[in-house]
Structure formats: structure tokens, C-alpha cells
Amino acid sequence: MAQNSRKKPNILVTGTPGTGKTTTSFSLAEATQLRHINIGELVREKNLHDGWDDQFDCHIINEDLVCDELEDLMEEGGNIVDYHGCDFFPERWFDRVVVLQTDNSVLYDRLSARGYTGSKLSNNIECEIFQVLLEEAKESYPEDIVVALKSDTVDDITRNVASLTDWVRSWQPKA
Ligand code: ADP
Ligand code: MN
């Protein structure tokens, strides 16, 4: 199938853990009827990993297995992919790359509430301070499809979902 022959767009929602990817993706999926794919859950359910990383306290994701698993769905289109990384997905998969960003002190409280402590907490706060995911997105995708959105409050989520829903509704398949 030719590149971009999909009839519905694919959106990547990325950002530091705790910035609201899953909350935003869930709500956007409800509003648009697109399919929400939470990569972390997919990796756990289908064992698309190479074991557990004790240092970072997470699965060692097998990027090739994840990409193989998703290829058909992505070709079909209509997906919202939710993950705190973006450099290993094929560039051609996405029509929009959303990078959620959260104020450091707000993020600190959110991740603490999630039980993060010590280096797991400070690593993620640093990741946000240095805009690691925004840089990764800009290096991996055309600049005109990458958009950074503030995700500090519930109102931000409402606004982001509304503007992304408008974008989905006006999206046209490439001729
Ligand atoms: P991620 O998937 O990026 O790790 P989540 O969507 O799981 O983030 O959100 C983490 C926590 O922060 C949840 O309890 C969620 O309700 C809260 N949260 C996320 N984004 C916002 C926001 N913009 N305003 C208020 N709370 C938020
Ligand atoms: Mn999540």
C-alpha cells in the first residue's frame, strides 16, 4: 500500500510520564472514535519486551516487536498512539505528533502522587525540564506535524482534546 493511503489519520501523543498522555488520548478517542493504543499496556499484554530494567524500573521494550505488532493497524489509520518515546516508530506512520508539556512543580506533585520517588522521580522531572521528548519529536518527524501542548490543568486537557478533535475532523486523506 502506498504511503499515506490511510483514510483516517494517525496521531502520536508523547511526553514525559505524568504529562497526561493517557488521559488526553482516552478522551480524544471518545470524541473522535479513533483507536487508543497505549504502548505500555500493549507491551505488557503481548510480552513485547526483553525483560525488566531494574535501573529504570520498567520493561525493556522491544521496539522491533512493537513496530511489527502495529504495522497493519497503522497502515489502516485511525490510531492514537500513547507512549513516552517516539524515535523508533516509522516516520511515515503519523500525521500529527503531539508533545504534552507540564510545569515542573505540577509534574512533581503528579508523579509523587503516582508513587514515584528518588531517581525515578528526578529523572522524569529532568526529562521535562530539558524538553527531551520535544527534541526527540523534532528530530524524528517533520517540524510542521509536531505540536507542543501545555497540560497543566483539566481545562488544558479539555482545550487540547477540542482542538485535536477539530484537526481530526478536517483531516483529508492524501490524494
Ligand atoms: P501519562 O499517561 O502521560 O503518564 P496520565 O494521563 O496517566 O499521564 O496522567 C497522570 C495523572 O495526572 C493522572 O492522575 C491524571 O488524572 C493527572 N493529569 C494528567 N494530565 C493532567 C492535567 N492536564 N490536568 C490535571 N491532571 C492531569
Ligand atoms: Mn500513560
mmCIF file of C-alpha atoms and ligand atoms in Angstrom:
data_model
loop_
_atom_site.group_PDB
_atom_site.id
_atom_site.type_symbol
_atom_site.label_atom_id
_atom_site.label_comp_id
_atom_site.label_asym_id
_atom_site.label_seq_id
_atom_site.Cartn_x
_atom_site.Cartn_y
_atom_site.Cartn_z
ATOM 1 C CA MET A 1 0.000 0.000 0.000
ATOM 2 C CA ALA A 2 1.307 3.430 -0.863
ATOM 3 C CA GLN A 3 2.448 5.780 1.835
ATOM 4 C CA ASN A 4 -0.372 7.836 3.382
ATOM 5 C CA SER A 5 -3.128 5.869 1.685
ATOM 6 C CA ARG A 6 -4.956 5.641 5.019
ATOM 7 C CA LYS A 7 -8.434 7.133 5.201
ATOM 8 C CA LYS A 8 -8.156 8.260 8.808
ATOM 9 C CA PRO A 9 -5.194 9.996 10.449
ATOM 10 C CA ASN A 10 -2.731 8.544 12.936
ATOM 11 C CA ILE A 11 -1.776 10.693 15.913
ATOM 12 C CA LEU A 12 1.134 10.151 18.276
ATOM 13 C CA VAL A 13 0.662 11.526 21.795
ATOM 14 C CA THR A 14 4.011 11.694 23.562
ATOM 15 C CA GLY A 15 5.599 13.475 26.530
ATOM 16 C CA THR A 16 7.281 12.785 29.854
ATOM 17 C CA PRO A 17 5.442 10.286 32.103
ATOM 18 C CA GLY A 18 2.700 12.111 34.004
ATOM 19 C CA THR A 19 2.066 14.852 31.438
ATOM 20 C CA GLY A 20 -1.377 13.413 30.685
ATOM 21 C CA LYS A 21 -0.873 11.267 27.558
ATOM 22 C CA THR A 22 -3.262 8.508 28.588
ATOM 23 C CA THR A 23 -5.931 10.855 29.955
ATOM 24 C CA THR A 24 -5.777 13.004 26.812
ATOM 25 C CA SER A 25 -5.670 10.017 24.425
ATOM 26 C CA PHE A 26 -8.634 8.354 26.129
ATOM 27 C CA SER A 27 -10.727 11.482 25.895
ATOM 28 C CA LEU A 28 -9.661 12.170 22.297
ATOM 29 C CA ALA A 29 -10.549 8.585 21.341
ATOM 30 C CA GLU A 30 -14.013 9.069 22.827
ATOM 31 C CA ALA A 31 -14.535 12.309 20.931
ATOM 32 C CA THR A 32 -13.242 11.064 17.565
ATOM 33 C CA GLN A 33 -13.889 7.298 17.649
ATOM 34 C CA LEU A 34 -10.221 6.769 16.802
ATOM 35 C CA ARG A 35 -8.475 3.762 18.396
ATOM 36 C CA HIS A 36 -6.382 4.442 21.517
ATOM 37 C CA ILE A 37 -3.217 2.335 21.604
ATOM 38 C CA ASN A 38 -1.409 2.549 24.951
ATOM 39 C CA ILE A 39 2.059 1.191 24.101
ATOM 40 C CA GLY A 40 2.954 0.413 27.718
ATOM 41 C CA GLU A 41 -0.146 -1.765 28.090
ATOM 42 C CA LEU A 42 0.392 -3.406 24.700
ATOM 43 C CA VAL A 43 3.973 -4.292 25.681
ATOM 44 C CA ARG A 44 2.766 -5.899 28.916
ATOM 45 C CA GLU A 45 -0.193 -7.735 27.379
ATOM 46 C CA LYS A 46 1.700 -9.149 24.405
ATOM 47 C CA ASN A 47 5.094 -9.507 26.086
ATOM 48 C CA LEU A 48 6.814 -7.238 23.556
ATOM 49 C CA HIS A 49 9.792 -6.751 25.866
ATOM 50 C CA ASP A 50 13.172 -8.193 26.756
ATOM 51 C CA GLY A 51 12.672 -8.387 30.487
ATOM 52 C CA TRP A 52 12.721 -5.881 33.301
ATOM 53 C CA ASP A 53 15.093 -2.932 33.667
ATOM 54 C CA ASP A 54 16.000 -2.735 37.367
ATOM 55 C CA GLN A 55 17.717 0.619 36.990
ATOM 56 C CA PHE A 56 14.781 2.399 35.355
ATOM 57 C CA ASP A 57 12.101 0.215 36.956
ATOM 58 C CA CYS A 58 10.272 -0.551 33.715
ATOM 59 C CA HIS A 59 10.110 -3.154 30.943
ATOM 60 C CA ILE A 60 12.892 -3.144 28.358
ATOM 61 C CA ILE A 61 10.648 -2.546 25.378
ATOM 62 C CA ASN A 62 11.460 -4.489 22.200
ATOM 63 C CA GLU A 63 10.989 -1.762 19.603
ATOM 64 C CA ASP A 64 11.037 -4.121 16.604
ATOM 65 C CA LEU A 65 8.328 -6.347 18.082
ATOM 66 C CA VAL A 66 6.183 -3.287 18.878
ATOM 67 C CA CYS A 67 6.527 -1.914 15.345
ATOM 68 C CA ASP A 68 5.741 -5.319 13.784
ATOM 69 C CA GLU A 69 2.698 -5.663 16.005
ATOM 70 C CA LEU A 70 1.327 -2.262 14.951
ATOM 71 C CA GLU A 71 2.188 -2.124 11.239
ATOM 72 C CA ASP A 72 -1.194 -3.294 9.889
ATOM 73 C CA LEU A 73 -3.244 -1.071 12.189
ATOM 74 C CA MET A 74 -1.108 1.944 11.387
ATOM 75 C CA GLU A 75 -1.449 1.309 7.672
ATOM 76 C CA GLU A 76 -5.223 1.168 8.127
ATOM 77 C CA GLY A 77 -5.148 4.510 10.000
ATOM 78 C CA GLY A 78 -7.330 5.979 12.735
ATOM 79 C CA ASN A 79 -4.973 5.407 15.670
ATOM 80 C CA ILE A 80 -3.946 7.427 18.693
ATOM 81 C CA VAL A 81 -0.604 6.058 19.880
ATOM 82 C CA ASP A 82 0.274 6.876 23.503
ATOM 83 C CA TYR A 83 3.931 6.499 24.572
ATOM 84 C CA HIS A 84 6.732 8.359 26.379
ATOM 85 C CA GLY A 85 9.108 7.883 23.464
ATOM 86 C CA CYS A 86 8.836 8.478 19.753
ATOM 87 C CA ASP A 87 12.124 7.945 17.938
ATOM 88 C CA PHE A 88 11.663 4.274 16.979
ATOM 89 C CA PHE A 89 8.299 4.469 15.211
ATOM 90 C CA PRO A 90 8.471 4.824 11.408
ATOM 91 C CA GLU A 91 8.163 8.493 10.431
ATOM 92 C CA ARG A 92 5.528 7.639 7.789
ATOM 93 C CA TRP A 93 3.087 6.358 10.428
ATOM 94 C CA PHE A 94 1.993 9.729 11.803
ATOM 95 C CA ASP A 95 0.058 12.719 10.535
ATOM 96 C CA ARG A 96 0.347 14.621 13.828
ATOM 97 C CA VAL A 97 2.784 14.334 16.745
ATOM 98 C CA VAL A 98 1.546 15.901 19.974
ATOM 99 C CA VAL A 99 4.073 16.570 22.743
ATOM 100 C CA LEU A 100 2.382 17.267 26.084
ATOM 101 C CA GLN A 101 4.238 19.544 28.488
ATOM 102 C CA THR A 102 3.663 20.191 32.175
ATOM 103 C CA ASP A 103 5.038 22.757 34.594
ATOM 104 C CA ASN A 104 7.799 21.157 36.723
ATOM 105 C CA SER A 105 6.177 21.662 40.103
ATOM 106 C CA VAL A 106 2.823 20.376 38.852
ATOM 107 C CA LEU A 107 4.529 17.325 37.355
ATOM 108 C CA TYR A 108 6.476 16.729 40.558
ATOM 109 C CA ASP A 109 3.228 16.528 42.531
ATOM 110 C CA ARG A 110 1.587 14.251 39.949
ATOM 111 C CA LEU A 111 4.475 11.794 39.856
ATOM 112 C CA SER A 112 4.790 11.800 43.647
ATOM 113 C CA ALA A 113 1.086 11.007 43.856
ATOM 114 C CA ARG A 114 1.751 8.104 41.493
ATOM 115 C CA GLY A 115 4.329 6.805 43.982
ATOM 116 C CA TYR A 116 7.474 7.871 42.138
ATOM 117 C CA THR A 117 10.419 8.659 44.440
ATOM 118 C CA GLY A 118 14.187 9.094 44.282
ATOM 119 C CA SER A 119 15.925 8.841 40.925
ATOM 120 C CA LYS A 120 12.774 7.659 39.136
ATOM 121 C CA LEU A 121 11.123 10.928 40.148
ATOM 122 C CA SER A 122 14.123 13.182 39.490
ATOM 123 C CA ASN A 123 14.907 11.533 36.125
ATOM 124 C CA ASN A 124 11.410 12.270 34.898
ATOM 125 C CA ILE A 125 11.463 15.862 36.169
ATOM 126 C CA GLU A 126 14.799 16.383 34.383
ATOM 127 C CA CYS A 127 13.350 14.830 31.237
ATOM 128 C CA GLU A 128 10.629 17.504 31.359
ATOM 129 C CA ILE A 129 12.978 20.403 32.227
ATOM 130 C CA PHE A 130 15.246 19.596 29.284
ATOM 131 C CA GLN A 131 12.293 19.058 26.922
ATOM 132 C CA VAL A 132 13.702 15.680 25.943
ATOM 133 C CA LEU A 133 10.517 14.471 24.238
ATOM 134 C CA LEU A 134 10.024 17.700 22.279
ATOM 135 C CA GLU A 135 13.598 17.459 20.967
ATOM 136 C CA GLU A 136 13.148 13.761 20.167
ATOM 137 C CA ALA A 137 9.907 14.518 18.280
ATOM 138 C CA LYS A 138 11.508 17.357 16.308
ATOM 139 C CA GLU A 139 14.432 15.144 15.349
ATOM 140 C CA SER A 140 12.207 12.236 14.329
ATOM 141 C CA TYR A 141 9.316 13.903 12.446
ATOM 142 C CA PRO A 142 8.768 16.794 10.031
ATOM 143 C CA GLU A 143 8.580 20.019 12.029
ATOM 144 C CA ASP A 144 5.187 21.010 10.609
ATOM 145 C CA ILE A 145 3.451 17.956 12.114
ATOM 146 C CA VAL A 146 4.922 18.348 15.632
ATOM 147 C CA VAL A 147 2.911 20.386 18.121
ATOM 148 C CA ALA A 148 3.700 21.074 21.798
ATOM 149 C CA LEU A 149 0.633 21.470 24.034
ATOM 150 C CA LYS A 150 0.512 22.632 27.657
ATOM 151 C CA SER A 151 -1.048 20.071 30.013
ATOM 152 C CA ASP A 152 -1.090 21.664 33.488
ATOM 153 C CA THR A 153 -4.802 21.681 34.256
ATOM 154 C CA VAL A 154 -8.026 19.856 33.436
ATOM 155 C CA ASP A 155 -9.005 22.882 31.347
ATOM 156 C CA ASP A 156 -5.851 22.354 29.276
ATOM 157 C CA ILE A 157 -6.956 18.780 28.569
ATOM 158 C CA THR A 158 -10.418 19.942 27.518
ATOM 159 C CA ARG A 159 -8.902 22.568 25.237
ATOM 160 C CA ASN A 160 -6.324 20.191 23.763
ATOM 161 C CA VAL A 161 -8.914 17.494 23.074
ATOM 162 C CA ALA A 162 -11.231 20.054 21.430
ATOM 163 C CA SER A 163 -8.538 21.423 19.127
ATOM 164 C CA LEU A 164 -7.251 17.942 18.221
ATOM 165 C CA THR A 165 -10.829 16.799 17.531
ATOM 166 C CA ASP A 166 -11.244 19.745 15.136
ATOM 167 C CA TRP A 167 -7.981 18.776 13.476
ATOM 168 C CA VAL A 168 -9.147 15.139 13.056
ATOM 169 C CA ARG A 169 -12.484 16.236 11.580
ATOM 170 C CA SER A 170 -10.842 18.460 8.995
ATOM 171 C CA TRP A 171 -8.104 15.980 8.091
ATOM 172 C CA GLN A 172 -8.210 14.815 4.464
ATOM 173 C CA PRO A 173 -6.559 11.693 3.045
ATOM 174 C CA LYS A 174 -3.709 12.442 0.682
ATOM 175 C CA ALA A 175 -4.882 12.225 -2.918
HETATM 176 P P1 ADP B 1 0.759 9.846 31.285
HETATM 177 O O1 ADP B 1 -0.071 8.869 30.502
HETATM 178 O O2 ADP B 1 1.387 10.907 30.426
HETATM 179 O O3 ADP B 1 1.771 9.207 32.173
HETATM 180 P P2 ADP B 1 -1.708 10.273 32.759
HETATM 181 O O4 ADP B 1 -2.711 10.618 31.721
HETATM 182 O O5 ADP B 1 -1.713 8.871 33.268
HETATM 183 O O6 ADP B 1 -0.235 10.660 32.246
HETATM 184 O O7 ADP B 1 -1.877 11.301 33.947
HETATM 185 C C1 ADP B 1 -1.177 11.128 35.181
HETATM 186 C C2 ADP B 1 -2.003 11.708 36.321
HETATM 187 O O8 ADP B 1 -2.055 13.120 36.195
HETATM 188 C C3 ADP B 1 -3.456 11.237 36.322
HETATM 189 O O9 ADP B 1 -3.871 11.125 37.661
HETATM 190 C C4 ADP B 1 -4.184 12.344 35.624
HETATM 191 O O10 ADP B 1 -5.522 12.457 36.053
HETATM 192 C C5 ADP B 1 -3.383 13.576 36.007
HETATM 193 N N1 ADP B 1 -3.327 14.568 34.918
HETATM 194 C C6 ADP B 1 -2.762 14.397 33.712
HETATM 195 N N2 ADP B 1 -2.855 15.492 32.968
HETATM 196 C C7 ADP B 1 -3.499 16.403 33.715
HETATM 197 C C8 ADP B 1 -3.896 17.764 33.500
HETATM 198 N N3 ADP B 1 -3.646 18.409 32.339
HETATM 199 N N4 ADP B 1 -4.557 18.403 34.490
HETATM 200 C C9 ADP B 1 -4.817 17.757 35.653
HETATM 201 N N5 ADP B 1 -4.465 16.481 35.925
HETATM 202 C C10 ADP B 1 -3.814 15.808 34.975
HETATM 203 MN MN MN B 2 0.139 6.697 30.345
#
